[in-house]
PDB file of C-alpha atoms in Angstrom:
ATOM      1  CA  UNK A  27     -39.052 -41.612 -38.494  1.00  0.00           C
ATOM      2  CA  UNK A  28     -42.981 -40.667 -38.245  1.00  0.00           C
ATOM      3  CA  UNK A  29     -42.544 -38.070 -40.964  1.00  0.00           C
ATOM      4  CA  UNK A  30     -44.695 -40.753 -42.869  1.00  0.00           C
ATOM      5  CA  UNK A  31     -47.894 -41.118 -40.322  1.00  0.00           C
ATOM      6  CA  UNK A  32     -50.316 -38.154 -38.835  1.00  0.00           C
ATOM      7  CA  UNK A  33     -52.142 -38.043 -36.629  1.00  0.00           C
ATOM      8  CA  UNK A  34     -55.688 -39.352 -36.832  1.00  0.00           C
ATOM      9  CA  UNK A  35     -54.326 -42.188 -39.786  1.00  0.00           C
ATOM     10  CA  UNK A  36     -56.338 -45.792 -39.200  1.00  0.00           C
ATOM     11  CA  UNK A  37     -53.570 -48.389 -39.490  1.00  0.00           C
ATOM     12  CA  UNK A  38     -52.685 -51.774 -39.431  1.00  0.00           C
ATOM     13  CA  UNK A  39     -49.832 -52.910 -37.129  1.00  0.00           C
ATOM     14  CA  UNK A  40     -48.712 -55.958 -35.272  1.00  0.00           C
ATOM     15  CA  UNK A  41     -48.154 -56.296 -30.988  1.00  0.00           C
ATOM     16  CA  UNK A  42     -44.648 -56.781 -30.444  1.00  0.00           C
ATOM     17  CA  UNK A  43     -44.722 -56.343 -26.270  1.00  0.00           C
ATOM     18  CA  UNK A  44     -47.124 -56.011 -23.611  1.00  0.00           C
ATOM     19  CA  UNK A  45     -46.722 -54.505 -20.567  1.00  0.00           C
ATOM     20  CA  UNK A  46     -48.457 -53.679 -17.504  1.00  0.00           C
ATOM     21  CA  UNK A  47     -49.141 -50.057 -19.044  1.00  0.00           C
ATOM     22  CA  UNK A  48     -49.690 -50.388 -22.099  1.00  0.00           C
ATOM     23  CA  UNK A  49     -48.735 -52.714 -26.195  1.00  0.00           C
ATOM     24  CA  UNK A  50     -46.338 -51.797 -28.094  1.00  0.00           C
ATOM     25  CA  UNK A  51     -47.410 -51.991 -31.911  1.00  0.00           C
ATOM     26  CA  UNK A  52     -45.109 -51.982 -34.762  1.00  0.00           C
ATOM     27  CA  UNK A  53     -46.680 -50.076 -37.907  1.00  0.00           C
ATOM     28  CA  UNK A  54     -43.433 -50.856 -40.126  1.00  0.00           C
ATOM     29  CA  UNK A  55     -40.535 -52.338 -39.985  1.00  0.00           C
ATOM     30  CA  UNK A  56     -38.977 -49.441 -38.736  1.00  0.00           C
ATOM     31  CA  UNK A  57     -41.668 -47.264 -36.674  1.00  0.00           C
ATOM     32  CA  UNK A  58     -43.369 -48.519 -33.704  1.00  0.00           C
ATOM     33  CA  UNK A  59     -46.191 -46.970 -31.380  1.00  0.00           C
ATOM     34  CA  UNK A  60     -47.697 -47.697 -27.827  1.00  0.00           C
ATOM     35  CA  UNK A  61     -51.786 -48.458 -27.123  1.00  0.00           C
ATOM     36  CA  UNK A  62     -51.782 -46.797 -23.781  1.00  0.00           C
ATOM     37  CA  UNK A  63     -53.994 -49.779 -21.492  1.00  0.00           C
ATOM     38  CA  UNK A  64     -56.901 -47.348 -21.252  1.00  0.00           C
ATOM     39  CA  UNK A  65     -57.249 -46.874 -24.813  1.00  0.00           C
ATOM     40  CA  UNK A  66     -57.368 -50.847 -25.921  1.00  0.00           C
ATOM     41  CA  UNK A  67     -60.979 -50.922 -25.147  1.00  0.00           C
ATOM     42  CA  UNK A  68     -64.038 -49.167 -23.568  1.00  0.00           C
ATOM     43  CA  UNK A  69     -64.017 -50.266 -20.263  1.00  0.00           C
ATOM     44  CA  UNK A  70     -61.728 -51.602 -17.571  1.00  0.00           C
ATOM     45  CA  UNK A  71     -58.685 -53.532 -18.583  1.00  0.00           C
ATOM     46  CA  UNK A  72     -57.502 -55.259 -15.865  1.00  0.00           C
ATOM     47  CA  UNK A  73     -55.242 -57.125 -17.082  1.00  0.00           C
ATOM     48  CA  UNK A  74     -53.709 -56.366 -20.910  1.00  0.00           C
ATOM     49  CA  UNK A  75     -52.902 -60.025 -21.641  1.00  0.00           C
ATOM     50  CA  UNK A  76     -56.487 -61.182 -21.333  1.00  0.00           C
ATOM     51  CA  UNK A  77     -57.337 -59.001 -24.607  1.00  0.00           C
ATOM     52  CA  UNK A  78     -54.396 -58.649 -26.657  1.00  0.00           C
ATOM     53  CA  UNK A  79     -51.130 -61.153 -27.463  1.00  0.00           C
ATOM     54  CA  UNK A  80     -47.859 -60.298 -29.194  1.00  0.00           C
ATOM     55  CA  UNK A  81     -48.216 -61.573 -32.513  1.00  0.00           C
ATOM     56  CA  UNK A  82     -51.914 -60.149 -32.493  1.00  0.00           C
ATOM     57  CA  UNK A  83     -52.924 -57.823 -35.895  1.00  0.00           C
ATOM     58  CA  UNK A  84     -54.548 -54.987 -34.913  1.00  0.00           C
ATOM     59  CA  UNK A  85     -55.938 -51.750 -36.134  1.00  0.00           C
ATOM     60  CA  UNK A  86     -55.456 -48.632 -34.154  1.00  0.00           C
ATOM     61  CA  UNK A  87     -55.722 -44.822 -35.162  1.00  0.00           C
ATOM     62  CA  UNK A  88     -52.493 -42.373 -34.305  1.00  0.00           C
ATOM     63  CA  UNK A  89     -53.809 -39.845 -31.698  1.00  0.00           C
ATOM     64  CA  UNK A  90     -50.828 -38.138 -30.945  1.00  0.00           C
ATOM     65  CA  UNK A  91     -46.945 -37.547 -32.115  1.00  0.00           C
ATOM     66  CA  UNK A  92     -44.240 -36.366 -30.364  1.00  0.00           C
ATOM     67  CA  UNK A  93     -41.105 -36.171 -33.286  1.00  0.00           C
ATOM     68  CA  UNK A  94     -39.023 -34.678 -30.531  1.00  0.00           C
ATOM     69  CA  UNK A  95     -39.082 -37.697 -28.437  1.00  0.00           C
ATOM     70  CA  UNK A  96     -39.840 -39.828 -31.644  1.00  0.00           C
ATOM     71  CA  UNK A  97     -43.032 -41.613 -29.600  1.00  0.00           C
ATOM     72  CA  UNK A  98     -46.611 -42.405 -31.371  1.00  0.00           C
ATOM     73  CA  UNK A  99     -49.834 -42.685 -29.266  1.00  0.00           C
ATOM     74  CA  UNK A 100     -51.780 -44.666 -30.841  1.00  0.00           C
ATOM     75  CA  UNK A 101     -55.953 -46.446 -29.918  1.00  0.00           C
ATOM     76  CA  UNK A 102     -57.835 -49.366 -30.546  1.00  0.00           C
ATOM     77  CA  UNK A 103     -60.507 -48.058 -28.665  1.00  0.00           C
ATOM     78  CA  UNK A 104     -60.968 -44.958 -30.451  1.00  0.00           C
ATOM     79  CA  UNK A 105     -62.156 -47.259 -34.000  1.00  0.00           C
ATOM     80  CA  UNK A 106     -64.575 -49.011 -31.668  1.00  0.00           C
ATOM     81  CA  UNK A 107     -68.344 -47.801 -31.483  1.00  0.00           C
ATOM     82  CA  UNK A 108     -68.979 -46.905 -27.513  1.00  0.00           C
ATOM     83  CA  UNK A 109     -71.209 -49.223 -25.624  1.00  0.00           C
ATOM     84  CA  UNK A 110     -74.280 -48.441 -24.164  1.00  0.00           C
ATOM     85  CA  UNK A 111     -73.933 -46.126 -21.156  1.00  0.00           C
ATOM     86  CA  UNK A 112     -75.862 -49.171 -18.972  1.00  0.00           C
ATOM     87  CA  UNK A 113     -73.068 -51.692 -20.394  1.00  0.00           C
ATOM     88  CA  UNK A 114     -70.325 -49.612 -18.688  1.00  0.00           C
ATOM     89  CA  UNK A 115     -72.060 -48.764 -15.614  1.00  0.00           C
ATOM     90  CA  UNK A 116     -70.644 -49.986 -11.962  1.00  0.00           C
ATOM     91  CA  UNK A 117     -72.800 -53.244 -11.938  1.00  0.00           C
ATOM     92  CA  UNK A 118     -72.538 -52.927  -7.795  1.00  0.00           C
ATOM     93  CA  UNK A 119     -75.984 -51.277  -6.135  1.00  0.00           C
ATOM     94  CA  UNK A 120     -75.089 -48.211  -4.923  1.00  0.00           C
ATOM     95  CA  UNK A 121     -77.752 -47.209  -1.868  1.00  0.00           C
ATOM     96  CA  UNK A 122     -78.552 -43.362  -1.619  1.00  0.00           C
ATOM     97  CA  UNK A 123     -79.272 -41.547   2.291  1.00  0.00           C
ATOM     98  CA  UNK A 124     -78.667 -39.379   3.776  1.00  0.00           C
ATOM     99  CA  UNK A 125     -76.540 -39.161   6.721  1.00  0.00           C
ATOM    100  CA  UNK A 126     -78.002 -38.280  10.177  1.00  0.00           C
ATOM    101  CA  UNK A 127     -75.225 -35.873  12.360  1.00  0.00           C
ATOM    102  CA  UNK A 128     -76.506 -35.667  16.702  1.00  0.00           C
ATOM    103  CA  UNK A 129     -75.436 -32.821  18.392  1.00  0.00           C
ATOM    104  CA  UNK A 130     -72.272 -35.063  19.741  1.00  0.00           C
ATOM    105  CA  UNK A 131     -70.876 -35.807  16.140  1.00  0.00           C
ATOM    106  CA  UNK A 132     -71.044 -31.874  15.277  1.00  0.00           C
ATOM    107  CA  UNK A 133     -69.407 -30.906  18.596  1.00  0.00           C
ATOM    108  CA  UNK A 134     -66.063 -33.331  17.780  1.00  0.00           C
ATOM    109  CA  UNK A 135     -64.912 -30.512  15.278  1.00  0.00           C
ATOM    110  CA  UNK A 136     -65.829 -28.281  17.582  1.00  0.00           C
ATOM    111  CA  UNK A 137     -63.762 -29.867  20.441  1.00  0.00           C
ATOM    112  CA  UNK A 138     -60.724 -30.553  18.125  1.00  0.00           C
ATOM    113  CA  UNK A 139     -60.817 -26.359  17.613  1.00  0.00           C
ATOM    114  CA  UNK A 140     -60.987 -25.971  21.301  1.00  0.00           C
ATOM    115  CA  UNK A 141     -58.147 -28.228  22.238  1.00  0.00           C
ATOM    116  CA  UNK A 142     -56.066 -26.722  19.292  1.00  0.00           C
ATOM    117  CA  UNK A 143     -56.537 -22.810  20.912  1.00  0.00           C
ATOM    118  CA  UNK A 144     -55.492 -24.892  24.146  1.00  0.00           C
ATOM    119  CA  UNK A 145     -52.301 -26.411  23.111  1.00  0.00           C
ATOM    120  CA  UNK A 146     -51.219 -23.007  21.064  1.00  0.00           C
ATOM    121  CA  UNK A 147     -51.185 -21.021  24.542  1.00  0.00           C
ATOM    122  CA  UNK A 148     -49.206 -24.103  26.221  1.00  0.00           C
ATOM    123  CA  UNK A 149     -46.919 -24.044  23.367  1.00  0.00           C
ATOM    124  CA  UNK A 150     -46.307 -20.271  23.138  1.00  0.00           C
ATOM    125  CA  UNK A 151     -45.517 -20.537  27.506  1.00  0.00           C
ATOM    126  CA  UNK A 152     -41.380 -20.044  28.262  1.00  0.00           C
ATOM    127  CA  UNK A 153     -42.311 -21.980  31.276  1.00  0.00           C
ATOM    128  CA  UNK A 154     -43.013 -25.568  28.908  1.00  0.00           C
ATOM    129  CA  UNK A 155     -40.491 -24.672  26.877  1.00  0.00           C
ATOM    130  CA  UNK A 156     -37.115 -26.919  26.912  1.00  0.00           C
ATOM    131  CA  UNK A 157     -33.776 -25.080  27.094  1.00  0.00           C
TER     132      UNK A 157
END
């Protein structure tokens, strides 16, 4: 079945299903492969269905195949050039600080020790101990 393709071949196949994961993309009649959702594009990819269609042509390199299971990994992503580090950057501010601990904040774990030792005696007492 994928005797015929290796692994880093640039093909030409066709989207026969989308789903939630990923687009299935048949290279023959015969052979089909899936476009795992994060490698259709640099990026996030939301939602598949607001890049791709079935019906769509597209062109996708094999990156992996499994002739046990008789599955293809295939990429559309890997025959596109990378964006610009900026263009895939978080476009939310991110604020740097630094974080200012009192003496009553550094105690708590502290306290939470304390009150473990505490209930470890109670718990090891026959006395508190249901029969």
């Amino acid at each position: 079945m994928t005797a015929k393709y290796n692994q880093g071949d640039v093909l030409t196949g066709k989207v026969t299903g989308i789903q939630p994961y990923g687009v299935f993309v048949a290279l023959d009649e015969d052979t089909q492969g899936l476009v795992h959702i994060s490698e259709i594009k640099h990026g996030f990819v939301k939602d598949i269905n607001e890049v791709l269609s079935v019906g769509d042509e597209v062109k996708v390199k094999v990156l992996q195949i499994n002739e046990d299971k008789g599955k293809i990994s295939l990429s559309i992503r890997a025959l596109e050039e990378e964006p610009p580090a900026e263009a895939t950057k978080n476009p939310r501010v991110r604020r740097q600080g630094s974080i200012k601990l009192d003496e009553v904040d550094r105690e708590g774990f502290n306290t939470l020790k304390d009150k473990l030792q505490e209930w470890i005696k109670k718990s090891e007492r026959d006395d508190l101990i249901k029969k």
